[in-house]
Amino acid sequence: MAMVVDYKNDSSFPYWTSIRRRFEPDSPFFTSGNLERELLAKQVALDLTEDERNRLEKMIDNAARGVCCLIVGCRACLASLEDFEDHYNALHTASCSVCSRVYTTSRLLSIHVSEAHDSFFQAKVARGYAMYECLVEGCGLKFKSDKGRQQHLVDKHKFPTSFDFFKKAHPSKKKRLKNQQKRRMHKKDEEASSKMEVENETIDGLVSAVSKLSTSDSSPSNISFGRRNARGLTFVPLSVQPPREKK
Amino acid sequence: MADDSSTSHRRDPIKSSVGNVAAQRRRQNAVTVGKERRESLVRAKRLCRVGATGDGDVPVEENDMITDEAGFLLDTQTSSAVEELKSAVAYQGKGAMQKRVNTLRQLRRLLSKSEFPPVEAALKAGAIPLLVQCLSFGSPDEQLLEAAWCLTNIAAGKPEETKALMPALPLLIAHLGEKSSLPVAEQCAWALGNVAGEGEELRNVLLSQGALPPLARMMLPNKGSTVRTAAWALSNLIKGPDPKAATELIKVDGVLDAILRHLRKVDEELATEVAWVVVYLSALSNFATGVLVKSDVLQLLVERLATSNSLQLLIPNENKLMQRKCTLIVVLRSLGNLVAADSHTISTVLVPGHEITDGVIKVLVKCLKSDHRVLKKEASWVLSNIAAGSIEHKQLIYSSEAVPLLLRLLSTAPFDIRKEVAYVLGNLCVAPTAGEGKPNLIEEHLASLVQRGCLSGFIDLVRSADIEAARLGLQFTELVLRGVPNGDGPKLVEQEDGIDAMEIYQFHENEDLRNMANGLVDKYFGEDYGIDE
């Protein structure tokens, strides 16, 4: 039986270790079982209805599992896992209609859209305006570069240096391929390439729109800008579409 | 008597407004009663409504919506009963004993009538010192029994009420001895069980007053309801958190033998109470666990889990069904605790290849197949601990019937079960921890489980609100990214929307999870990702 032995040295990740887990008798882990025992012992005298039992079990379960939302800045505490899911879906899943990335607040989403999909934004950056907003609501400071903003987040707001909102965030597959092709074919600087990304996106939007119109059922378009995004990128005009796509 | 109905008709208009207020108060009362009732259900104390001797001369009232009027009446009656007891105790003349027993009985009935006995009224009227007097040595059995019964129910409610029994404790303990009649001893044990169930402080008092040895001895006979009550009281007494009592118990001569004997019995109620004792012994005391593991107890527990048929068939009624379920839960938990307590159990008793080990796995699989949430959850927990053993243990579980069941549970079961299942599956993929550094993967298991579709279940855990579950999900994701052959890991994770799931943690308050998720995304989905496609 093969074993993978891997000695790359990144000691920061807490790897899965297989260990035994022991619980104290009054651990919440055992609560539902304990409840069954007491209910049974008192069953005869109390004559619980099915409904009462269900409500009781639910009460015990929820008491052990009240959930607090841990998204930065959100202080909501919910009574049950279902309630938490509703809360999360309502408030923390703003998704970008351009690249389908999901953000936890609408403000962050709109910052993302400006910075990643708006050519006007890039144009202003190119002309030296301070366009990169601090991500912390209420701070108000703006920076001329993403790096500058990053530094500010670390210095002023104690964000960890590993925290990387935009640059290292995972780009869509299509975008990655384009990035790689560009790196191989062109030697442009960062700003130009991001401008290109926007343009390419636009062109690709045209391509996919056109190929959707095509009546032939031949193989996908042979234009070599990379594969069609599985999610079906819709046509993106030069101006940005409103990104309100909350679930 | 006048014609009540016509009278009430004429009075109706006036009565209705009063009636509304009363109805409102009753509803409020019902809410309070509902809350109290729920609390009383969860408490480790038990009310005695039908005596140890089966003396059911009090009609047990089912209706617990006590109206204000009825409650008030009960309180008044109780106060008077205590007053009468006072004079009966003081009285020295002819027929004194009978008088005392009668007044005691009267008080006892009042304290057994409903689910919420008039304890406060009894205490306020000064019942305790009188009851203590009635417990004095040489008193007739009937008197002792009634007094102990009253004390039992006084102790069954609120903490301050239970604490009020302090003056009575030495005598209650004294009457546990072998010179006492069985019903008396049993009733005293019941009262003490309620006291012990209150909390650590009272438990310590009882232990320092020497309650343990006599209670332990009451568990030794082969039959009788006394044995069951004593076992229950003992389980409350040794609950800890201090392990001293548990250790002391297993050392008492004859206790281990009695435990084994009772676990073999057909009588489920008795076996269940004794199994609870084993649960606490194994959860708290390493010494006790060592003793138990060396005995036949594991075998007996396995047999009990194995011979119980499908819970639905053959069980005549709801109560019996519940009893059976409770038995299984407690037996499973004893097994779980013994496995969790120390590596000894797995390394010397549950050795792969031994018959008992196969028996354990089989029985755990049976629990996984059952309909009951607690059984599925705790069986998964036990499996996860066995899977934390040697390579051979992991192979044993991996090739058993458990894995297909676990995979299904990972996608369909309620959250708490899924979390435990995740532990099992993850443990199967990781070699035993050996010193420093990253534990090695077991590629064969990992590849196979991933191929069978477990990854999406883990990604779901990453998305959950529970920190522990999210951590597990991320740790397993790391295993996949690192260890799936041919470097297929990242692609698989992406297919299951794993990247999106990890990106939730970019803004998460929990720094640990944030760093884990970001670290994985950085490392495996950086700019070079997808370059060879």
GROMACS .gro file of N, CA and C in nm, chain A residues 118-179:
model
  186
  118ASP      N    1  -1.384   4.725  -1.437
  118ASP     CA    2  -1.421   4.857  -1.489
  118ASP      C    3  -1.301   4.924  -1.554
  119SER      N    4  -1.309   4.944  -1.681
  119SER     CA    5  -1.194   5.003  -1.751
  119SER      C    6  -1.177   5.150  -1.714
  120PHE      N    7  -1.285   5.216  -1.676
  120PHE     CA    8  -1.273   5.356  -1.633
  120PHE      C    9  -1.188   5.364  -1.507
  121PHE      N   10  -1.211   5.266  -1.418
  121PHE     CA   11  -1.131   5.259  -1.295
  121PHE      C   12  -0.984   5.249  -1.332
  122GLN      N   13  -0.953   5.158  -1.420
  122GLN     CA   14  -0.813   5.137  -1.459
  122GLN      C   15  -0.757   5.262  -1.525
  123ALA      N   16  -0.842   5.328  -1.601
  123ALA     CA   17  -0.796   5.450  -1.668
  123ALA      C   18  -0.758   5.555  -1.564
  124LYS      N   19  -0.839   5.570  -1.464
  124LYS     CA   20  -0.810   5.669  -1.361
  124LYS      C   21  -0.685   5.633  -1.284
  125VAL      N   22  -0.670   5.505  -1.258
  125VAL     CA   23  -0.548   5.461  -1.189
  125VAL      C   24  -0.426   5.498  -1.271
  126ALA      N   25  -0.439   5.473  -1.400
  126ALA     CA   26  -0.326   5.503  -1.490
  126ALA      C   27  -0.290   5.650  -1.485
  127ARG      N   28  -0.392   5.735  -1.462
  127ARG     CA   29  -0.364   5.880  -1.458
  127ARG      C   30  -0.324   5.928  -1.321
  128GLY      N   31  -0.307   5.834  -1.228
  128GLY     CA   32  -0.250   5.874  -1.099
  128GLY      C   33  -0.349   5.908  -0.990
  129TYR      N   34  -0.477   5.880  -1.014
  129TYR     CA   35  -0.573   5.906  -0.906
  129TYR      C   36  -0.565   5.796  -0.800
  130ALA      N   37  -0.596   5.834  -0.675
  130ALA     CA   38  -0.598   5.734  -0.568
  130ALA      C   39  -0.734   5.665  -0.572
  131MET      N   40  -0.735   5.546  -0.632
  131MET     CA   41  -0.863   5.479  -0.655
  131MET      C   42  -0.888   5.358  -0.565
  132TYR      N   43  -0.780   5.305  -0.505
  132TYR     CA   44  -0.798   5.182  -0.427
  132TYR      C   45  -0.843   5.215  -0.285
  133GLU      N   46  -0.967   5.187  -0.259
  133GLU     CA   47  -1.025   5.218  -0.128
  133GLU      C   48  -0.977   5.122  -0.020
  134CYS      N   49  -0.968   5.174   0.100
  134CYS     CA   50  -0.942   5.084   0.213
  134CYS      C   51  -1.064   4.994   0.231
  135LEU      N   52  -1.040   4.866   0.259
  135LEU     CA   53  -1.150   4.770   0.266
  135LEU      C   54  -1.231   4.779   0.395
  136VAL      N   55  -1.177   4.849   0.492
  136VAL     CA   56  -1.247   4.858   0.619
  136VAL      C   57  -1.348   4.972   0.612
  137GLU      N   58  -1.472   4.935   0.633
  137GLU     CA   59  -1.579   5.034   0.621
  137GLU      C   60  -1.560   5.146   0.722
  138GLY      N   61  -1.572   5.269   0.675
  138GLY     CA   62  -1.561   5.381   0.767
  138GLY      C   63  -1.424   5.445   0.767
  139CYS      N   64  -1.325   5.375   0.713
  139CYS     CA   65  -1.190   5.430   0.716
  139CYS      C   66  -1.177   5.544   0.614
  140GLY      N   67  -1.223   5.518   0.492
  140GLY     CA   68  -1.228   5.626   0.393
  140GLY      C   69  -1.102   5.653   0.314
  141LEU      N   70  -0.989   5.598   0.357
  141LEU     CA   71  -0.865   5.630   0.286
  141LEU      C   72  -0.860   5.561   0.150
  142LYS      N   73  -0.791   5.627   0.056
  142LYS     CA   74  -0.776   5.568  -0.077
  142LYS      C   75  -0.629   5.569  -0.117
  143PHE      N   76  -0.594   5.479  -0.204
  143PHE     CA   77  -0.454   5.463  -0.239
  143PHE      C   78  -0.437   5.453  -0.390
  144LYS      N   79  -0.315   5.484  -0.432
  144LYS     CA   80  -0.291   5.483  -0.576
  144LYS      C   81  -0.263   5.345  -0.630
  145SER      N   82  -0.226   5.254  -0.539
  145SER     CA   83  -0.199   5.120  -0.589
  145SER      C   84  -0.255   5.017  -0.492
  146ASP      N   85  -0.273   4.900  -0.545
  146ASP     CA   86  -0.322   4.790  -0.464
  146ASP      C   87  -0.222   4.757  -0.353
  147LYS      N   88  -0.095   4.767  -0.386
  147LYS     CA   89   0.007   4.738  -0.286
  147LYS      C   90   0.002   4.836  -0.171
  148GLY      N   91  -0.020   4.961  -0.207
  148GLY     CA   92  -0.029   5.065  -0.104
  148GLY      C   93  -0.145   5.038  -0.009
  149ARG      N   94  -0.253   4.999  -0.069
  149ARG     CA   95  -0.369   4.972   0.014
  149ARG      C   96  -0.342   4.851   0.104
  150GLN      N   97  -0.279   4.752   0.047
  150GLN     CA   98  -0.248   4.632   0.122
  150GLN      C   99  -0.163   4.665   0.244
  151GLN      N  100  -0.063   4.751   0.219
  151GLN     CA  101   0.024   4.789   0.329
  151GLN      C  102  -0.053   4.860   0.439
  152HIS      N  103  -0.144   4.944   0.397
  152HIS     CA  104  -0.227   5.017   0.492
  152HIS      C  105  -0.311   4.921   0.575
  153LEU      N  106  -0.367   4.821   0.510
  153LEU     CA  107  -0.450   4.723   0.582
  153LEU      C  108  -0.369   4.651   0.689
  154VAL      N  109  -0.246   4.622   0.652
  154VAL     CA  110  -0.161   4.550   0.748
  154VAL      C  111  -0.117   4.642   0.861
  155ASP      N  112  -0.073   4.763   0.822
  155ASP     CA  113  -0.019   4.853   0.924
  155ASP      C  114  -0.127   4.909   1.014
  156LYS      N  115  -0.228   4.964   0.951
  156LYS     CA  116  -0.328   5.038   1.030
  156LYS      C  117  -0.434   4.946   1.089
  157HIS      N  118  -0.480   4.851   1.012
  157HIS     CA  119  -0.593   4.771   1.056
  157HIS      C  120  -0.555   4.630   1.099
  158LYS      N  121  -0.426   4.605   1.112
  158LYS     CA  122  -0.378   4.478   1.165
  158LYS      C  123  -0.425   4.356   1.086
  159PHE      N  124  -0.442   4.372   0.958
  159PHE     CA  125  -0.473   4.255   0.876
  159PHE      C  126  -0.348   4.168   0.866
  160PRO      N  127  -0.361   4.039   0.851
  160PRO     CA  128  -0.242   3.957   0.838
  160PRO      C  129  -0.180   3.978   0.700
  161THR      N  130  -0.051   3.961   0.692
  161THR     CA  131   0.014   3.983   0.563
  161THR      C  132  -0.032   3.881   0.459
  162SER      N  133  -0.085   3.769   0.507
  162SER     CA  134  -0.132   3.669   0.411
  162SER      C  135  -0.265   3.710   0.348
  163PHE      N  136  -0.325   3.810   0.403
  163PHE     CA  137  -0.455   3.854   0.356
  163PHE      C  138  -0.441   3.925   0.223
  164ASP      N  139  -0.504   3.867   0.122
  164ASP     CA  140  -0.482   3.924  -0.010
  164ASP      C  141  -0.610   3.925  -0.088
  165PHE      N  142  -0.673   4.037  -0.091
  165PHE     CA  143  -0.810   4.043  -0.142
  165PHE      C  144  -0.821   4.019  -0.292
  166PHE      N  145  -0.743   4.089  -0.367
  166PHE     CA  146  -0.765   4.086  -0.511
  166PHE      C  147  -0.660   4.010  -0.590
  167LYS      N  148  -0.538   4.041  -0.562
  167LYS     CA  149  -0.435   3.991  -0.653
  167LYS      C  150  -0.430   3.840  -0.653
  168LYS      N  151  -0.415   3.781  -0.532
  168LYS     CA  152  -0.397   3.637  -0.534
  168LYS      C  153  -0.530   3.563  -0.529
  169ALA      N  154  -0.634   3.637  -0.522
  169ALA     CA  155  -0.764   3.571  -0.524
  169ALA      C  156  -0.777   3.492  -0.653
  170HIS      N  157  -0.846   3.382  -0.644
  170HIS     CA  158  -0.847   3.290  -0.756
  170HIS      C  159  -0.923   3.345  -0.875
  171PRO      N  160  -0.853   3.363  -0.986
  171PRO     CA  161  -0.924   3.410  -1.105
  171PRO      C  162  -0.997   3.294  -1.171
  172SER      N  163  -1.093   3.326  -1.256
  172SER     CA  164  -1.165   3.218  -1.322
  172SER      C  165  -1.069   3.142  -1.413
  173LYS      N  166  -1.108   3.023  -1.445
  173LYS     CA  167  -1.022   2.936  -1.525
  173LYS      C  168  -0.983   3.003  -1.656
  174LYS      N  169  -1.083   3.060  -1.718
  174LYS     CA  170  -1.060   3.126  -1.845
  174LYS      C  171  -0.956   3.235  -1.831
  175LYS      N  172  -0.973   3.312  -1.726
  175LYS     CA  173  -0.883   3.424  -1.703
  175LYS      C  174  -0.742   3.376  -1.681
  176ARG      N  175  -0.731   3.266  -1.608
  176ARG     CA  176  -0.598   3.213  -1.579
  176ARG      C  177  -0.528   3.172  -1.706
  177LEU      N  178  -0.603   3.104  -1.790
  177LEU     CA  179  -0.543   3.061  -1.916
  177LEU      C  180  -0.499   3.179  -1.998
  178LYS      N  181  -0.585   3.280  -2.001
  178LYS     CA  182  -0.549   3.401  -2.075
  178LYS      C  183  -0.424   3.464  -2.017
  179ASN      N  184  -0.419   3.470  -1.883
  179ASN     CA  185  -0.301   3.527  -1.818
  179ASN      C  186  -0.176   3.454  -1.863
   0.00000   0.00000   0.00000
